[in-house]
Amino acid sequence: MSKDYGYARFWAGALTVLGTLFVLLGLLVAVAAILIPTIGGFFPSRKNDVLAGVIMAILAVLAGGLVGGPLIVAGQALRVLLAQRQLLAQIKQQQMTRTDDHEWPPR
């Protein structure tokens, strides 16, 4: 692939990595939200700490997915567009070599 679209290729990869990091961050916050009230003991214990931790974990996973998911999709869509551009250039090159070898239009 040519180096003409290096900037777009960089951002396609960056968006995918950034989206993946947001999803992983949401999962890590969810694990922390569940573990801190149950085994942490850092904060004074209340009646609904475990329920609050589970609700916060669900919200953290949803937030990570809602922020990271579109970034991953945007990065992958940009990669698809770059791949289509490359395939179109290959098809155009093949057609140009065919028309040079044969008389057009055929009789």
XYZ file of N, CA and C in Angstrom:
321
model
N 0.850 -1.168 0.000
C 0.000 0.000 0.000
C 0.897 1.233 0.000
N 0.487 2.261 -0.680
C 1.303 3.463 -0.771
C 1.314 4.203 0.556
N 2.272 5.089 0.681
C 2.406 5.859 1.912
C 1.593 7.149 1.860
N 0.753 7.297 0.833
C -0.048 8.507 0.692
C -1.041 8.675 1.833
N -1.530 7.600 2.357
C -2.573 7.648 3.376
C -2.051 7.192 4.733
N -0.815 7.515 5.036
C -0.222 7.132 6.316
C -0.913 7.778 7.503
N -1.327 9.028 7.346
C -2.019 9.730 8.416
C -3.350 9.057 8.731
N -4.094 8.697 7.704
C -5.381 8.023 7.909
C -5.171 6.640 8.512
N -4.122 5.932 8.048
C -3.824 4.612 8.597
C -3.459 4.713 10.078
N -2.686 5.756 10.433
C -2.331 5.969 11.837
C -3.581 6.172 12.685
N -4.497 7.029 12.225
C -5.692 7.295 13.020
C -6.638 6.107 13.074
N -6.649 5.297 12.047
C -7.457 4.076 12.099
C -6.962 3.174 13.233
N -5.659 3.005 13.317
C -5.101 2.199 14.396
C -5.272 2.853 15.757
N -5.080 4.175 15.817
C -5.203 4.887 17.090
C -6.631 4.825 17.625
N -7.612 4.980 16.756
C -9.003 4.899 17.201
C -9.345 3.507 17.717
N -8.844 2.495 17.037
C -9.108 1.124 17.479
C -8.466 0.856 18.842
N -7.223 1.278 19.003
C -6.526 1.060 20.283
C -7.184 1.871 21.395
N -7.529 3.121 21.112
C -8.158 3.965 22.124
C -9.512 3.398 22.556
N -10.289 2.932 21.601
C -11.574 2.321 21.944
C -11.410 1.068 22.787
N -10.418 0.257 22.438
C -10.149 -0.954 23.225
C -9.730 -0.592 24.648
N -8.920 0.462 24.788
C -8.509 0.896 26.128
C -9.700 1.375 26.953
N -10.638 2.077 26.332
C -11.830 2.513 27.065
C -12.675 1.329 27.526
N -12.808 0.328 26.688
C -13.569 -0.864 27.080
C -12.863 -1.578 28.233
N -11.556 -1.732 28.128
C -10.800 -2.384 29.204
C -10.848 -1.562 30.490
N -10.787 -0.240 30.382
C -10.886 0.618 31.555
C -12.244 0.457 32.227
N -13.297 0.354 31.433
C -14.623 0.115 31.999
C -14.693 -1.199 32.749
N -14.044 -2.231 32.192
C -14.023 -3.528 32.888
C -13.217 -3.460 34.175
N -12.097 -2.760 34.158
C -11.279 -2.631 35.377
C -12.014 -1.851 36.463
N -12.700 -0.799 36.080
C -13.478 -0.036 37.059
C -14.614 -0.894 37.606
N -15.196 -1.738 36.764
C -16.265 -2.631 37.227
C -15.741 -3.626 38.253
N -14.588 -4.192 37.987
C -13.999 -5.131 38.948
C -13.691 -4.419 40.261
N -13.146 -3.216 40.170
C -12.845 -2.457 41.382
C -14.119 -2.093 42.134
N -15.181 -1.747 41.409
C -16.438 -1.366 42.069
C -17.064 -2.541 42.800
N -16.810 -3.747 42.334
C -17.346 -4.920 43.019
C -16.448 -5.322 44.179
N -15.133 -5.280 43.957
C -14.212 -5.770 44.989
C -14.049 -4.826 46.174
N -14.063 -3.538 45.973
C -13.817 -2.596 47.067
C -14.873 -2.717 48.168
N -16.168 -2.738 47.859
C -17.126 -2.864 48.967
C -17.146 -4.260 49.599
N -16.807 -5.286 48.849
C -16.940 -6.633 49.399
C -15.733 -7.047 50.231
N -14.515 -6.791 49.748
C -13.347 -7.253 50.519
C -12.408 -6.128 50.912
N -12.681 -4.922 50.433
C -11.743 -3.825 50.648
C -11.628 -3.390 52.082
N -12.712 -2.961 52.690
C -12.674 -2.463 54.045
C -12.067 -1.066 54.144
N -11.911 -0.373 53.023
C -11.346 0.968 53.054
C -12.350 1.997 53.552
N -13.596 1.726 53.316
C -14.650 2.672 53.662
C -15.548 2.053 54.730
N -16.234 2.885 55.490
C -17.157 2.323 56.478
C -18.246 1.490 55.790
N -18.556 0.366 56.370
C -19.519 -0.549 55.773
C -20.942 -0.023 55.964
N -21.693 -0.112 54.893
C -23.096 0.268 54.942
C -23.933 -0.924 54.518
N -25.219 -0.770 54.648
C -26.138 -1.870 54.391
C -26.142 -2.296 52.921
N -26.108 -1.359 51.991
C -26.269 -1.666 50.570
C -24.968 -1.500 49.773
N -23.833 -1.698 50.402
C -22.563 -1.506 49.700
C -22.389 -2.472 48.533
N -22.736 -3.710 48.722
C -22.550 -4.702 47.662
C -23.480 -4.397 46.489
N -24.719 -4.053 46.772
C -25.661 -3.698 45.709
C -25.188 -2.453 44.956
N -24.703 -1.479 45.680
C -24.187 -0.271 45.037
C -22.964 -0.608 44.176
N -22.110 -1.503 44.659
C -20.943 -1.916 43.877
C -21.337 -2.624 42.593
N -22.349 -3.469 42.665
C -22.806 -4.174 41.470
C -23.427 -3.192 40.472
N -24.214 -2.248 40.962
C -24.806 -1.253 40.067
C -23.725 -0.401 39.422
N -22.736 0.008 40.195
C -21.634 0.797 39.636
C -20.828 -0.014 38.628
N -20.674 -1.305 38.886
C -19.950 -2.161 37.940
C -20.701 -2.255 36.614
N -21.996 -2.421 36.684
C -22.806 -2.488 35.457
C -22.708 -1.171 34.686
N -22.783 -0.057 35.405
C -22.684 1.245 34.758
C -21.293 1.471 34.155
N -20.259 0.988 34.824
C -18.899 1.149 34.303
C -18.700 0.343 33.017
N -19.231 -0.876 32.985
C -19.120 -1.690 31.770
C -19.907 -1.046 30.628
N -21.105 -0.551 30.925
C -21.903 0.129 29.897
C -21.202 1.387 29.385
N -20.631 2.164 30.295
C -19.944 3.391 29.885
C -18.721 3.066 29.032
N -17.963 2.060 29.427
C -16.807 1.662 28.631
C -17.201 1.191 27.247
N -18.285 0.443 27.173
C -18.767 -0.028 25.872
C -19.336 1.084 25.015
N -20.038 2.018 25.651
C -20.640 3.118 24.896
C -19.605 4.119 24.391
N -18.513 4.279 25.123
C -17.463 5.191 24.678
C -16.497 4.476 23.740
N -16.087 3.268 24.114
C -15.075 2.556 23.333
C -15.613 1.911 22.070
N -16.828 1.439 22.086
C -17.399 0.749 20.932
C -17.411 1.578 19.657
N -17.953 2.798 19.706
C -17.938 3.615 18.489
C -16.532 3.964 18.001
N -15.588 4.111 18.921
C -14.214 4.391 18.498
C -13.625 3.198 17.747
N -13.887 2.004 18.248
C -13.395 0.799 17.573
C -14.037 0.673 16.193
N -15.342 0.904 16.125
C -16.050 0.808 14.842
C -15.536 1.856 13.860
N -15.286 3.071 14.326
C -14.774 4.121 13.443
C -13.394 3.767 12.913
N -12.536 3.234 13.779
C -11.207 2.831 13.332
C -11.260 1.703 12.316
N -12.101 0.731 12.560
C -12.217 -0.391 11.626
C -12.860 0.051 10.310
N -13.823 0.966 10.371
C -14.441 1.469 9.143
C -13.417 2.233 8.303
N -12.549 2.978 8.956
C -11.499 3.689 8.228
C -10.524 2.709 7.583
N -10.216 1.625 8.281
C -9.362 0.585 7.686
C -10.022 -0.044 6.458
N -11.323 -0.270 6.528
C -12.051 -0.845 5.396
C -12.007 0.107 4.202
N -12.209 1.392 4.448
C -12.160 2.366 3.355
C -10.773 2.410 2.714
N -9.736 2.327 3.521
C -8.377 2.314 2.970
C -8.127 1.046 2.160
N -8.648 -0.077 2.631
C -8.485 -1.333 1.886
C -9.262 -1.279 0.570
N -10.454 -0.685 0.580
C -11.226 -0.550 -0.656
C -10.503 0.345 -1.657
N -9.871 1.390 -1.169
C -9.111 2.269 -2.047
C -7.963 1.513 -2.705
N -7.292 0.678 -1.934
C -6.190 -0.115 -2.477
C -6.702 -1.105 -3.522
N -7.809 -1.773 -3.233
C -8.370 -2.729 -4.193
C -8.830 -2.034 -5.474
N -9.410 -0.868 -5.332
C -9.842 -0.115 -6.508
C -8.644 0.288 -7.368
N -7.554 0.671 -6.737
C -6.346 1.012 -7.493
C -5.796 -0.221 -8.220
N -5.853 -1.393 -7.583
C -5.394 -2.621 -8.238
C -6.281 -2.978 -9.429
N -7.592 -2.843 -9.271
C -8.512 -3.141 -10.370
C -8.267 -2.186 -11.534
N -8.077 -0.921 -11.225
C -7.814 0.068 -12.272
C -6.522 -0.263 -13.014
N -5.498 -0.671 -12.284
C -4.224 -1.036 -12.917
C -4.385 -2.261 -13.812
N -5.155 -3.244 -13.371
C -5.387 -4.438 -14.183
C -6.163 -4.091 -15.450
N -7.124 -3.220 -15.352
C -7.889 -2.823 -16.537
C -7.025 -2.047 -17.511
N -6.139 -1.238 -17.004
C -5.255 -0.478 -17.884
C -4.307 -1.402 -18.648
N -3.811 -2.448 -18.005
C -2.913 -3.372 -18.698
C -3.682 -4.219 -19.700
N -4.922 -4.544 -19.415
C -5.733 -5.324 -20.354
C -6.035 -4.524 -21.607
N -6.370 -3.253 -21.447
C -6.698 -2.439 -22.622
C -5.459 -2.167 -23.467
N -4.279 -2.182 -22.867
C -3.055 -2.008 -23.645
C -2.748 -3.254 -24.468
N -3.113 -4.421 -23.960
C -2.818 -5.688 -24.637
C -3.820 -6.010 -25.726
N -5.034 -5.552 -25.627
C -6.094 -5.922 -26.553
C -6.704 -4.686 -27.192
N -7.293 -4.927 -28.337
C -7.973 -3.861 -29.046
C -9.320 -3.601 -28.377
N -9.668 -2.340 -28.202
C -10.937 -2.015 -27.554
C -11.688 -1.056 -28.433
N -12.928 -1.163 -28.640
C -13.851 -2.230 -28.226
C -13.682 -3.469 -29.088
N -14.003 -4.608 -28.518
C -13.852 -5.858 -29.273
C -14.835 -5.914 -30.434
N -14.445 -6.602 -31.515
C -15.316 -6.704 -32.675
C -16.085 -7.995 -32.691
